Amino acid sequence: MILRPLLLTLAALCCLADDVSVANDEPAFTQRDDVRAFIEEMVAQPGFERDTLTEQLNQVRLKPNILAILDKPSTSRPYHAFRPDFVNDTRIRLGVAFWQDNARTLQKVSDHYGVEAEYLVAILGVETLWGRDTGSFRVMDALSTIAFGYPRRADYFRKELREFLLLARDERLDPFEFKGSYAGAMGAPQFMPSSFHAYAVDWDGDGRHDIWRNTGDILGSIANYFAKHGWKKGEPLLVPATVVGEAYTPLVEDKFNLHYKVSELAAFGVTPAVPLQGDPLAVLAPLEHEPGVTRHWLGLANFYAITRYNRSTLYAMAVHELAGKIKAAYLDPSLLPPPPKPAKAVKAANRQKRRR
């Protein structure tokens, strides 16, 4: 989910090979002091045996190409360049089809958790194209590579590796059966292991938290995530803002924290461009909607909740826009974009035009 630097990896993952492993001229992985210390830490918990863990970690294939991605600086695109990747005719059509196929479950999950159905649909569309692209890396390989090969994030990823081993144990599955993103995000919602433990739900009561294949568990888990992060059904996500002067700059740097009420933002030269009920907390989100044209928005609690899923205002705005367009086309089929013409038909039509 959530953790992967979306702006960087969309292009980088396309050329990433999953079968590139570290050379075998290094000491055995489980003979490293840091790995042995990790094994001892896990053995101290119920249900883990030293020999089994050692055998499992000896099967890890380290992926230096993952580290190469992490070392590349994340470059932010303007929103007008980012948006077409996620708010487009294909995703609108697929989103409407998903909603039609799962309308009853969506309605029940939405009612239970108090999260609008269109946002559950849109999150799945942005994250994994409704489960079509959930990642091809073995989660054990991805997490181990970063946990023991990337010092800057080692503590976090060792925690995630620990959470993942607990997950595999609790779900009674072989840890090497799990596939995910290069950073270890899993399933249709792209949960990291810690998010799985905190938010994944067993919607249908079958004893599993199946965020890979079970639509109820998938939608319930996303809705639970949003509910736990303060989602308020029926409330706006954001409103346009008016900005005067340059005092607002610190707010842009603090965009992922709800520190100020709308009334307090006036001291920074920021006011809502439309009336708001009450005095809610808000974040300032400047987005370049056209080349050289920046619009300022006040993101409210629900917008903030989406940035908990992925810490990017570009991401949150794309989810918001896609959700609105999918809902509109679901309610009014005349708004549904037409499917693309087959390539042969397009070529034939072009030939006919040239003959005329």
mmCIF file of C-alpha atoms in Angstrom:
data_model
loop_
_atom_site.group_PDB
_atom_site.id
_atom_site.type_symbol
_atom_site.label_atom_id
_atom_site.label_comp_id
_atom_site.label_asym_id
_atom_site.label_seq_id
_atom_site.Cartn_x
_atom_site.Cartn_y
_atom_site.Cartn_z
ATOM 1 C CA MET A 1 0.000 0.000 0.000
ATOM 2 C CA ILE A 2 0.863 2.693 1.260
ATOM 3 C CA LEU A 3 4.412 2.588 1.870
ATOM 4 C CA ARG A 4 5.681 2.275 -1.681
ATOM 5 C CA PRO A 5 6.751 5.593 -3.258
ATOM 6 C CA LEU A 6 4.071 5.566 -5.927
ATOM 7 C CA LEU A 7 5.426 8.398 -8.036
ATOM 8 C CA LEU A 8 8.752 6.619 -8.516
ATOM 9 C CA THR A 9 7.836 3.005 -8.857
ATOM 10 C CA LEU A 10 5.080 3.087 -11.454
ATOM 11 C CA ALA A 11 7.735 3.412 -14.134
ATOM 12 C CA ALA A 12 10.562 1.622 -12.365
ATOM 13 C CA LEU A 13 8.655 -1.575 -11.629
ATOM 14 C CA CYS A 14 7.916 -2.092 -15.292
ATOM 15 C CA CYS A 15 11.549 -2.898 -15.953
ATOM 16 C CA LEU A 16 12.286 -4.692 -12.700
ATOM 17 C CA ALA A 17 13.136 -8.384 -13.043
ATOM 18 C CA ASP A 18 11.973 -10.634 -10.217
ATOM 19 C CA ASP A 19 14.610 -13.274 -10.794
ATOM 20 C CA VAL A 20 17.675 -11.119 -10.086
ATOM 21 C CA SER A 21 19.335 -12.341 -6.892
ATOM 22 C CA VAL A 22 22.474 -11.506 -5.033
ATOM 23 C CA ALA A 23 25.623 -13.421 -5.975
ATOM 24 C CA ASN A 24 26.515 -16.515 -3.947
ATOM 25 C CA ASP A 25 30.001 -15.331 -2.974
ATOM 26 C CA GLU A 26 28.796 -13.906 0.359
ATOM 27 C CA PRO A 27 28.478 -15.792 3.675
ATOM 28 C CA ALA A 28 25.279 -17.765 4.202
ATOM 29 C CA PHE A 29 22.459 -15.371 4.956
ATOM 30 C CA THR A 30 21.634 -16.931 8.323
ATOM 31 C CA GLN A 31 25.272 -16.721 9.455
ATOM 32 C CA ARG A 32 25.125 -12.939 9.506
ATOM 33 C CA ASP A 33 25.018 -11.450 12.987
ATOM 34 C CA ASP A 34 21.992 -9.282 12.282
ATOM 35 C CA VAL A 35 20.019 -12.194 10.832
ATOM 36 C CA ARG A 36 20.941 -14.470 13.726
ATOM 37 C CA ALA A 37 19.838 -11.780 16.174
ATOM 38 C CA PHE A 38 16.527 -11.530 14.336
ATOM 39 C CA ILE A 39 16.041 -15.296 14.554
ATOM 40 C CA GLU A 40 16.647 -15.220 18.314
ATOM 41 C CA GLU A 41 14.134 -12.397 18.642
ATOM 42 C CA MET A 42 11.507 -14.438 16.801
ATOM 43 C CA VAL A 43 12.244 -17.637 18.756
ATOM 44 C CA ALA A 44 11.402 -15.740 21.945
ATOM 45 C CA GLN A 45 7.788 -15.592 20.717
ATOM 46 C CA PRO A 46 5.399 -18.551 20.951
ATOM 47 C CA GLY A 47 5.083 -20.725 17.868
ATOM 48 C CA PHE A 48 8.537 -20.192 16.349
ATOM 49 C CA GLU A 49 11.403 -22.688 16.332
ATOM 50 C CA ARG A 50 15.003 -21.803 15.630
ATOM 51 C CA ASP A 51 15.611 -24.590 13.117
ATOM 52 C CA THR A 52 12.459 -23.833 11.148
ATOM 53 C CA LEU A 53 13.186 -20.103 10.971
ATOM 54 C CA THR A 54 16.773 -20.751 9.944
ATOM 55 C CA GLU A 55 15.604 -23.095 7.202
ATOM 56 C CA GLN A 56 13.077 -20.533 5.978
ATOM 57 C CA LEU A 57 15.516 -17.627 5.933
ATOM 58 C CA ASN A 58 18.052 -19.773 4.094
ATOM 59 C CA GLN A 59 15.518 -19.927 1.258
ATOM 60 C CA VAL A 60 15.474 -16.139 0.900
ATOM 61 C CA ARG A 61 16.735 -14.752 -2.385
ATOM 62 C CA LEU A 62 18.020 -11.247 -1.814
ATOM 63 C CA LYS A 63 17.080 -8.741 -4.506
ATOM 64 C CA PRO A 64 19.675 -5.977 -4.979
ATOM 65 C CA ASN A 65 17.491 -4.425 -7.682
ATOM 66 C CA ILE A 66 14.997 -3.488 -4.952
ATOM 67 C CA LEU A 67 17.727 -1.532 -3.171
ATOM 68 C CA ALA A 68 18.517 0.261 -6.422
ATOM 69 C CA ILE A 69 14.933 1.535 -6.558
ATOM 70 C CA LEU A 70 15.037 2.693 -2.941
ATOM 71 C CA ASP A 71 18.237 4.622 -3.621
ATOM 72 C CA LYS A 72 16.703 6.592 -6.453
ATOM 73 C CA PRO A 73 15.323 9.949 -5.348
ATOM 74 C CA SER A 74 11.558 10.195 -5.584
ATOM 75 C CA THR A 75 10.642 12.810 -8.163
ATOM 76 C CA SER A 76 7.201 14.345 -7.888
ATOM 77 C CA ARG A 77 5.236 14.990 -11.018
ATOM 78 C CA PRO A 78 2.728 17.808 -11.226
ATOM 79 C CA TYR A 79 -0.841 16.696 -10.780
ATOM 80 C CA HIS A 80 -1.776 17.292 -14.426
ATOM 81 C CA ALA A 81 0.885 14.715 -15.407
ATOM 82 C CA PHE A 82 0.038 12.300 -12.585
ATOM 83 C CA ARG A 83 -3.733 12.310 -13.032
ATOM 84 C CA PRO A 84 -4.073 10.574 -16.439
ATOM 85 C CA ASP A 85 -2.447 7.414 -15.107
ATOM 86 C CA PHE A 86 -5.335 6.895 -12.685
ATOM 87 C CA VAL A 87 -8.310 8.994 -13.771
ATOM 88 C CA ASN A 88 -8.996 7.678 -17.245
ATOM 89 C CA ASP A 89 -11.655 5.916 -19.301
ATOM 90 C CA THR A 90 -10.275 2.428 -18.711
ATOM 91 C CA ARG A 91 -10.332 2.734 -14.939
ATOM 92 C CA ILE A 92 -13.779 4.294 -14.973
ATOM 93 C CA ARG A 93 -15.156 1.399 -17.051
ATOM 94 C CA LEU A 94 -13.449 -1.242 -14.905
ATOM 95 C CA GLY A 95 -14.581 0.499 -11.725
ATOM 96 C CA VAL A 96 -18.209 0.540 -12.818
ATOM 97 C CA ALA A 97 -17.996 -3.133 -13.799
ATOM 98 C CA PHE A 98 -16.514 -4.016 -10.397
ATOM 99 C CA TRP A 99 -19.294 -2.102 -8.636
ATOM 100 C CA GLN A 100 -21.973 -3.817 -10.698
ATOM 101 C CA ASP A 101 -20.504 -7.248 -9.950
ATOM 102 C CA ASN A 102 -20.190 -6.590 -6.214
ATOM 103 C CA ALA A 103 -23.008 -4.133 -5.508
ATOM 104 C CA ARG A 104 -24.561 -6.071 -2.628
ATOM 105 C CA THR A 105 -21.285 -6.599 -0.767
ATOM 106 C CA LEU A 106 -20.237 -3.004 -1.365
ATOM 107 C CA GLN A 107 -23.483 -1.713 0.081
ATOM 108 C CA LYS A 108 -23.219 -3.883 3.186
ATOM 109 C CA VAL A 109 -19.592 -2.960 3.821
ATOM 110 C CA SER A 110 -20.308 0.728 3.222
ATOM 111 C CA ASP A 111 -23.220 0.705 5.649
ATOM 112 C CA HIS A 112 -21.299 -1.232 8.306
ATOM 113 C CA TYR A 113 -18.166 0.918 8.344
ATOM 114 C CA GLY A 114 -19.609 4.237 7.238
ATOM 115 C CA VAL A 115 -17.396 4.657 4.183
ATOM 116 C CA GLU A 116 -18.862 5.545 0.780
ATOM 117 C CA ALA A 117 -18.759 2.695 -1.741
ATOM 118 C CA GLU A 118 -17.178 4.777 -4.501
ATOM 119 C CA TYR A 119 -14.040 5.360 -2.430
ATOM 120 C CA LEU A 120 -13.660 1.657 -1.695
ATOM 121 C CA VAL A 121 -13.926 0.977 -5.430
ATOM 122 C CA ALA A 122 -11.510 3.765 -6.350
ATOM 123 C CA ILE A 123 -8.819 2.731 -3.868
ATOM 124 C CA LEU A 124 -8.779 -0.769 -5.362
ATOM 125 C CA GLY A 125 -8.564 0.707 -8.842
ATOM 126 C CA VAL A 126 -5.631 2.952 -8.031
ATOM 127 C CA GLU A 127 -3.762 0.357 -5.962
ATOM 128 C CA THR A 128 -4.008 -2.813 -8.039
ATOM 129 C CA LEU A 129 -6.471 -2.294 -10.885
ATOM 130 C CA TRP A 130 -9.058 -4.287 -8.905
ATOM 131 C CA GLY A 131 -6.658 -7.097 -8.069
ATOM 132 C CA ARG A 132 -5.154 -7.449 -11.530
ATOM 133 C CA ASP A 133 -1.689 -6.239 -10.490
ATOM 134 C CA THR A 134 -0.787 -7.195 -6.910
ATOM 135 C CA GLY A 135 2.955 -7.660 -7.385
ATOM 136 C CA SER A 136 5.215 -10.546 -8.373
ATOM 137 C CA PHE A 137 7.902 -10.496 -5.671
ATOM 138 C CA ARG A 138 7.970 -13.099 -2.951
ATOM 139 C CA VAL A 139 7.174 -11.091 0.149
ATOM 140 C CA MET A 140 9.857 -12.929 2.146
ATOM 141 C CA ASP A 141 12.484 -11.890 -0.390
ATOM 142 C CA ALA A 142 11.353 -8.264 -0.565
ATOM 143 C CA LEU A 143 11.106 -7.688 3.174
ATOM 144 C CA SER A 144 14.351 -9.534 3.945
ATOM 145 C CA THR A 145 16.258 -7.626 1.275
ATOM 146 C CA ILE A 146 15.306 -4.245 2.723
ATOM 147 C CA ALA A 147 15.399 -5.324 6.395
ATOM 148 C CA PHE A 148 18.995 -6.518 6.147
ATOM 149 C CA GLY A 149 20.303 -4.511 3.202
ATOM 150 C CA TYR A 150 19.002 -0.972 3.584
ATOM 151 C CA PRO A 151 20.165 0.535 6.904
ATOM 152 C CA ARG A 152 18.071 3.696 6.627
ATOM 153 C CA ARG A 153 14.833 1.688 6.798
ATOM 154 C CA ALA A 154 16.145 -1.453 8.484
ATOM 155 C CA ASP A 155 14.237 -1.060 11.765
ATOM 156 C CA TYR A 156 10.919 -0.526 10.030
ATOM 157 C CA PHE A 157 11.325 -3.442 7.649
ATOM 158 C CA ARG A 158 12.523 -5.848 10.329
ATOM 159 C CA LYS A 159 9.322 -5.009 12.145
ATOM 160 C CA GLU A 160 7.382 -5.699 8.944
ATOM 161 C CA LEU A 161 9.246 -9.001 8.431
ATOM 162 C CA ARG A 162 8.383 -9.998 11.978
ATOM 163 C CA GLU A 163 4.734 -9.061 11.385
ATOM 164 C CA PHE A 164 4.759 -11.021 8.136
ATOM 165 C CA LEU A 165 6.039 -14.201 9.778
ATOM 166 C CA LEU A 166 3.327 -13.849 12.413
ATOM 167 C CA LEU A 167 0.780 -13.379 9.626
ATOM 168 C CA ALA A 168 1.885 -16.538 7.813
ATOM 169 C CA ARG A 169 1.787 -18.467 11.074
ATOM 170 C CA ASP A 170 -1.675 -17.219 12.037
ATOM 171 C CA GLU A 171 -3.089 -17.826 8.548
ATOM 172 C CA ARG A 172 -1.434 -21.270 8.479
ATOM 173 C CA LEU A 173 0.278 -20.637 5.148
ATOM 174 C CA ASP A 174 3.769 -21.088 3.758
ATOM 175 C CA PRO A 175 5.431 -17.629 3.879
ATOM 176 C CA PHE A 176 6.972 -18.247 0.460
ATOM 177 C CA GLU A 177 3.524 -18.529 -1.118
ATOM 178 C CA PHE A 178 2.888 -14.807 -0.615
ATOM 179 C CA LYS A 179 3.572 -12.462 -3.533
ATOM 180 C CA GLY A 180 3.504 -8.692 -3.363
ATOM 181 C CA SER A 181 5.128 -5.412 -4.328
ATOM 182 C CA TYR A 182 8.848 -4.734 -4.236
ATOM 183 C CA ALA A 183 8.367 -3.317 -0.703
ATOM 184 C CA GLY A 184 6.278 -6.223 0.581
ATOM 185 C CA ALA A 185 2.794 -4.706 0.186
ATOM 186 C CA MET A 186 0.255 -7.484 -0.273
ATOM 187 C CA GLY A 187 -3.069 -8.345 -1.801
ATOM 188 C CA ALA A 188 -5.664 -6.298 -3.621
ATOM 189 C CA PRO A 189 -5.501 -3.440 -1.063
ATOM 190 C CA GLN A 190 -1.662 -3.555 -0.897
ATOM 191 C CA PHE A 191 -1.408 -3.801 2.880
ATOM 192 C CA MET A 192 1.942 -3.994 4.587
ATOM 193 C CA PRO A 193 2.058 -6.820 7.173
ATOM 194 C CA SER A 194 1.572 -4.426 10.107
ATOM 195 C CA SER A 195 -1.483 -2.938 8.380
ATOM 196 C CA PHE A 196 -2.775 -6.446 7.771
ATOM 197 C CA HIS A 197 -2.644 -7.181 11.496
ATOM 198 C CA ALA A 198 -4.173 -3.844 12.417
ATOM 199 C CA TYR A 199 -6.947 -3.538 9.817
ATOM 200 C CA ALA A 200 -7.604 -6.742 7.831
ATOM 201 C CA VAL A 201 -11.011 -8.242 8.625
ATOM 202 C CA ASP A 202 -12.686 -11.608 8.168
ATOM 203 C CA TRP A 203 -15.871 -10.247 6.601
ATOM 204 C CA ASP A 204 -17.530 -13.582 5.862
ATOM 205 C CA GLY A 205 -16.457 -15.322 9.083
ATOM 206 C CA ASP A 206 -14.584 -18.195 7.439
ATOM 207 C CA GLY A 207 -11.616 -17.861 9.780
ATOM 208 C CA ARG A 208 -9.331 -16.228 7.209
ATOM 209 C CA HIS A 209 -8.387 -12.642 6.411
ATOM 210 C CA ASP A 210 -8.113 -13.138 2.679
ATOM 211 C CA ILE A 211 -7.155 -9.808 1.125
ATOM 212 C CA TRP A 212 -6.038 -11.638 -2.025
ATOM 213 C CA ARG A 213 -9.179 -13.335 -3.328
ATOM 214 C CA ASN A 214 -12.123 -12.738 -0.974
ATOM 215 C CA THR A 215 -13.988 -9.613 -2.117
ATOM 216 C CA GLY A 216 -15.764 -9.171 1.217
ATOM 217 C CA ASP A 217 -12.528 -9.372 3.185
ATOM 218 C CA ILE A 218 -10.836 -6.988 0.738
ATOM 219 C CA LEU A 219 -13.549 -4.327 0.855
ATOM 220 C CA GLY A 220 -14.102 -4.740 4.591
ATOM 221 C CA SER A 221 -10.389 -4.327 5.275
ATOM 222 C CA ILE A 222 -10.129 -1.107 3.262
ATOM 223 C CA ALA A 223 -13.269 0.290 4.887
ATOM 224 C CA ASN A 224 -11.965 -0.639 8.331
ATOM 225 C CA TYR A 225 -8.693 1.125 7.545
ATOM 226 C CA PHE A 226 -10.503 4.327 6.635
ATOM 227 C CA ALA A 227 -12.873 4.117 9.590
ATOM 228 C CA LYS A 228 -9.952 3.707 12.002
ATOM 229 C CA HIS A 229 -8.306 6.777 10.444
ATOM 230 C CA GLY A 230 -11.255 9.055 11.077
ATOM 231 C CA TRP A 231 -13.418 8.756 7.960
ATOM 232 C CA LYS A 232 -16.745 10.561 8.350
ATOM 233 C CA LYS A 233 -19.436 9.404 5.951
ATOM 234 C CA GLY A 234 -21.281 12.111 4.086
ATOM 235 C CA GLU A 235 -18.750 14.843 4.782
ATOM 236 C CA PRO A 236 -16.785 16.620 2.024
ATOM 237 C CA LEU A 237 -13.203 15.626 1.331
ATOM 238 C CA LEU A 238 -11.920 19.021 0.327
ATOM 239 C CA VAL A 239 -12.934 22.525 -0.666
ATOM 240 C CA PRO A 240 -11.171 25.151 -2.804
ATOM 241 C CA ALA A 241 -9.060 27.638 -0.888
ATOM 242 C CA THR A 242 -7.974 31.219 -1.399
ATOM 243 C CA VAL A 243 -4.337 31.969 -0.619
ATOM 244 C CA VAL A 244 -2.899 35.440 -0.063
ATOM 245 C CA GLY A 245 0.771 36.253 0.450
ATOM 246 C CA GLU A 246 3.584 33.794 1.192
ATOM 247 C CA ALA A 247 2.934 32.945 4.845
ATOM 248 C CA TYR A 248 1.279 29.669 3.843
ATOM 249 C CA THR A 249 4.587 27.986 2.867
ATOM 250 C CA PRO A 250 5.031 26.105 6.204
ATOM 251 C CA LEU A 251 1.576 24.586 5.712
ATOM 252 C CA VAL A 252 2.662 22.960 2.450
ATOM 253 C CA GLU A 253 5.573 21.275 4.205
ATOM 254 C CA ASP A 254 3.195 20.102 6.961
ATOM 255 C CA LYS A 255 0.586 18.756 4.540
ATOM 256 C CA PHE A 256 0.197 15.321 6.150
ATOM 257 C CA ASN A 257 -0.731 16.548 9.620
ATOM 258 C CA LEU A 258 -4.055 17.908 10.821
ATOM 259 C CA HIS A 259 -2.655 20.597 13.082
ATOM 260 C CA TYR A 260 -4.858 23.595 12.326
ATOM 261 C CA LYS A 261 -8.534 24.411 12.281
ATOM 262 C CA VAL A 262 -9.823 26.311 9.276
ATOM 263 C CA SER A 263 -10.184 29.474 11.358
ATOM 264 C CA GLU A 264 -6.518 29.236 12.396
ATOM 265 C CA LEU A 265 -5.358 28.996 8.784
ATOM 266 C CA ALA A 266 -6.405 32.605 8.232
ATOM 267 C CA ALA A 267 -3.241 33.672 10.044
ATOM 268 C CA PHE A 268 -1.315 32.056 7.176
ATOM 269 C CA GLY A 269 -3.342 33.862 4.521
ATOM 270 C CA VAL A 270 -5.484 30.785 3.766
ATOM 271 C CA THR A 271 -9.298 30.833 3.757
ATOM 272 C CA PRO A 272 -11.934 28.505 2.283
ATOM 273 C CA ALA A 273 -13.378 29.763 -0.992
ATOM 274 C CA VAL A 274 -16.799 28.296 -0.118
ATOM 275 C CA PRO A 275 -18.688 28.250 3.188
ATOM 276 C CA LEU A 276 -17.905 25.387 5.580
ATOM 277 C CA GLN A 277 -19.985 24.040 8.412
ATOM 278 C CA GLY A 278 -18.281 24.367 11.764
ATOM 279 C CA ASP A 279 -14.540 24.828 12.138
ATOM 280 C CA PRO A 280 -12.940 21.538 11.046
ATOM 281 C CA LEU A 281 -9.280 20.647 10.945
ATOM 282 C CA ALA A 282 -7.767 20.956 7.477
ATOM 283 C CA VAL A 283 -4.550 20.603 5.502
ATOM 284 C CA LEU A 284 -3.471 22.819 2.618
ATOM 285 C CA ALA A 285 -2.975 20.990 -0.692
ATOM 286 C CA PRO A 286 -1.638 23.008 -3.650
ATOM 287 C CA LEU A 287 -1.954 21.030 -6.899
ATOM 288 C CA GLU A 288 -0.821 22.012 -10.385
ATOM 289 C CA HIS A 289 -3.903 21.099 -12.410
ATOM 290 C CA GLU A 290 -2.531 22.606 -15.622
ATOM 291 C CA PRO A 291 1.005 23.568 -16.601
ATOM 292 C CA GLY A 292 1.791 26.676 -14.581
ATOM 293 C CA VAL A 293 -1.685 26.764 -12.987
ATOM 294 C CA THR A 294 -1.797 25.804 -9.299
ATOM 295 C CA ARG A 295 -5.060 25.481 -7.430
ATOM 296 C CA HIS A 296 -5.170 25.428 -3.646
ATOM 297 C CA TRP A 297 -7.426 23.088 -1.693
ATOM 298 C CA LEU A 298 -8.261 22.507 1.940
ATOM 299 C CA GLY A 299 -8.223 18.789 2.625
ATOM 300 C CA LEU A 300 -10.602 17.804 5.418
ATOM 301 C CA ALA A 301 -10.748 14.665 7.580
ATOM 302 C CA ASN A 302 -11.672 12.264 4.765
ATOM 303 C CA PHE A 303 -8.972 13.612 2.448
ATOM 304 C CA TYR A 304 -6.511 13.232 5.301
ATOM 305 C CA ALA A 305 -7.644 9.618 5.776
ATOM 306 C CA ILE A 306 -6.729 8.834 2.167
ATOM 307 C CA THR A 307 -3.244 10.280 2.747
ATOM 308 C CA ARG A 308 -2.872 7.752 5.582
ATOM 309 C CA TYR A 309 -3.232 5.063 2.931
ATOM 310 C CA ASN A 310 -0.573 6.686 0.755
ATOM 311 C CA ARG A 311 1.204 9.848 1.867
ATOM 312 C CA SER A 312 0.672 11.798 -1.314
ATOM 313 C CA THR A 313 -1.772 14.609 -2.021
ATOM 314 C CA LEU A 314 -1.557 13.650 -5.702
ATOM 315 C CA TYR A 315 -2.695 10.136 -4.801
ATOM 316 C CA ALA A 316 -5.522 11.370 -2.591
ATOM 317 C CA MET A 317 -6.838 13.752 -5.245
ATOM 318 C CA ALA A 318 -6.680 11.039 -7.920
ATOM 319 C CA VAL A 319 -8.646 8.648 -5.693
ATOM 320 C CA HIS A 320 -11.195 11.390 -5.040
ATOM 321 C CA GLU A 321 -11.643 12.223 -8.709
ATOM 322 C CA LEU A 322 -11.781 8.592 -9.827
ATOM 323 C CA ALA A 323 -14.357 7.821 -7.126
ATOM 324 C CA GLY A 324 -16.591 10.641 -8.339
ATOM 325 C CA LYS A 325 -16.410 9.630 -11.982
ATOM 326 C CA ILE A 326 -17.028 5.945 -11.241
ATOM 327 C CA LYS A 327 -20.052 6.795 -9.097
ATOM 328 C CA ALA A 328 -21.475 9.128 -11.753
ATOM 329 C CA ALA A 329 -21.130 6.479 -14.485
ATOM 330 C CA TYR A 330 -22.528 3.769 -12.212
ATOM 331 C CA LEU A 331 -25.638 5.829 -11.505
ATOM 332 C CA ASP A 332 -25.979 7.107 -15.076
ATOM 333 C CA PRO A 333 -24.739 4.617 -17.700
ATOM 334 C CA SER A 334 -24.832 7.338 -20.358
ATOM 335 C CA LEU A 335 -21.697 8.749 -18.704
ATOM 336 C CA LEU A 336 -19.795 5.490 -19.094
ATOM 337 C CA PRO A 337 -16.846 5.985 -21.494
ATOM 338 C CA PRO A 338 -17.102 3.824 -24.614
ATOM 339 C CA PRO A 339 -14.685 0.901 -24.887
ATOM 340 C CA PRO A 340 -11.665 1.468 -27.101
ATOM 341 C CA LYS A 341 -11.953 0.332 -30.683
ATOM 342 C CA PRO A 342 -9.950 -2.767 -31.567
ATOM 343 C CA ALA A 343 -6.660 -1.881 -33.192
ATOM 344 C CA LYS A 344 -7.622 -3.574 -36.482
ATOM 345 C CA ALA A 345 -10.868 -1.646 -36.650
ATOM 346 C CA VAL A 346 -9.026 1.629 -36.068
ATOM 347 C CA LYS A 347 -6.529 0.865 -38.816
ATOM 348 C CA ALA A 348 -9.330 -0.100 -41.219
ATOM 349 C CA ALA A 349 -11.213 3.111 -40.447
ATOM 350 C CA ASN A 350 -8.086 5.137 -41.073
ATOM 351 C CA ARG A 351 -7.569 3.416 -44.413
ATOM 352 C CA GLN A 352 -11.146 4.230 -45.390
ATOM 353 C CA LYS A 353 -10.570 7.892 -44.524
ATOM 354 C CA ARG A 354 -7.458 8.035 -46.652
ATOM 355 C CA ARG A 355 -9.337 6.531 -49.626
ATOM 356 C CA ARG A 356 -11.976 9.221 -49.394
#
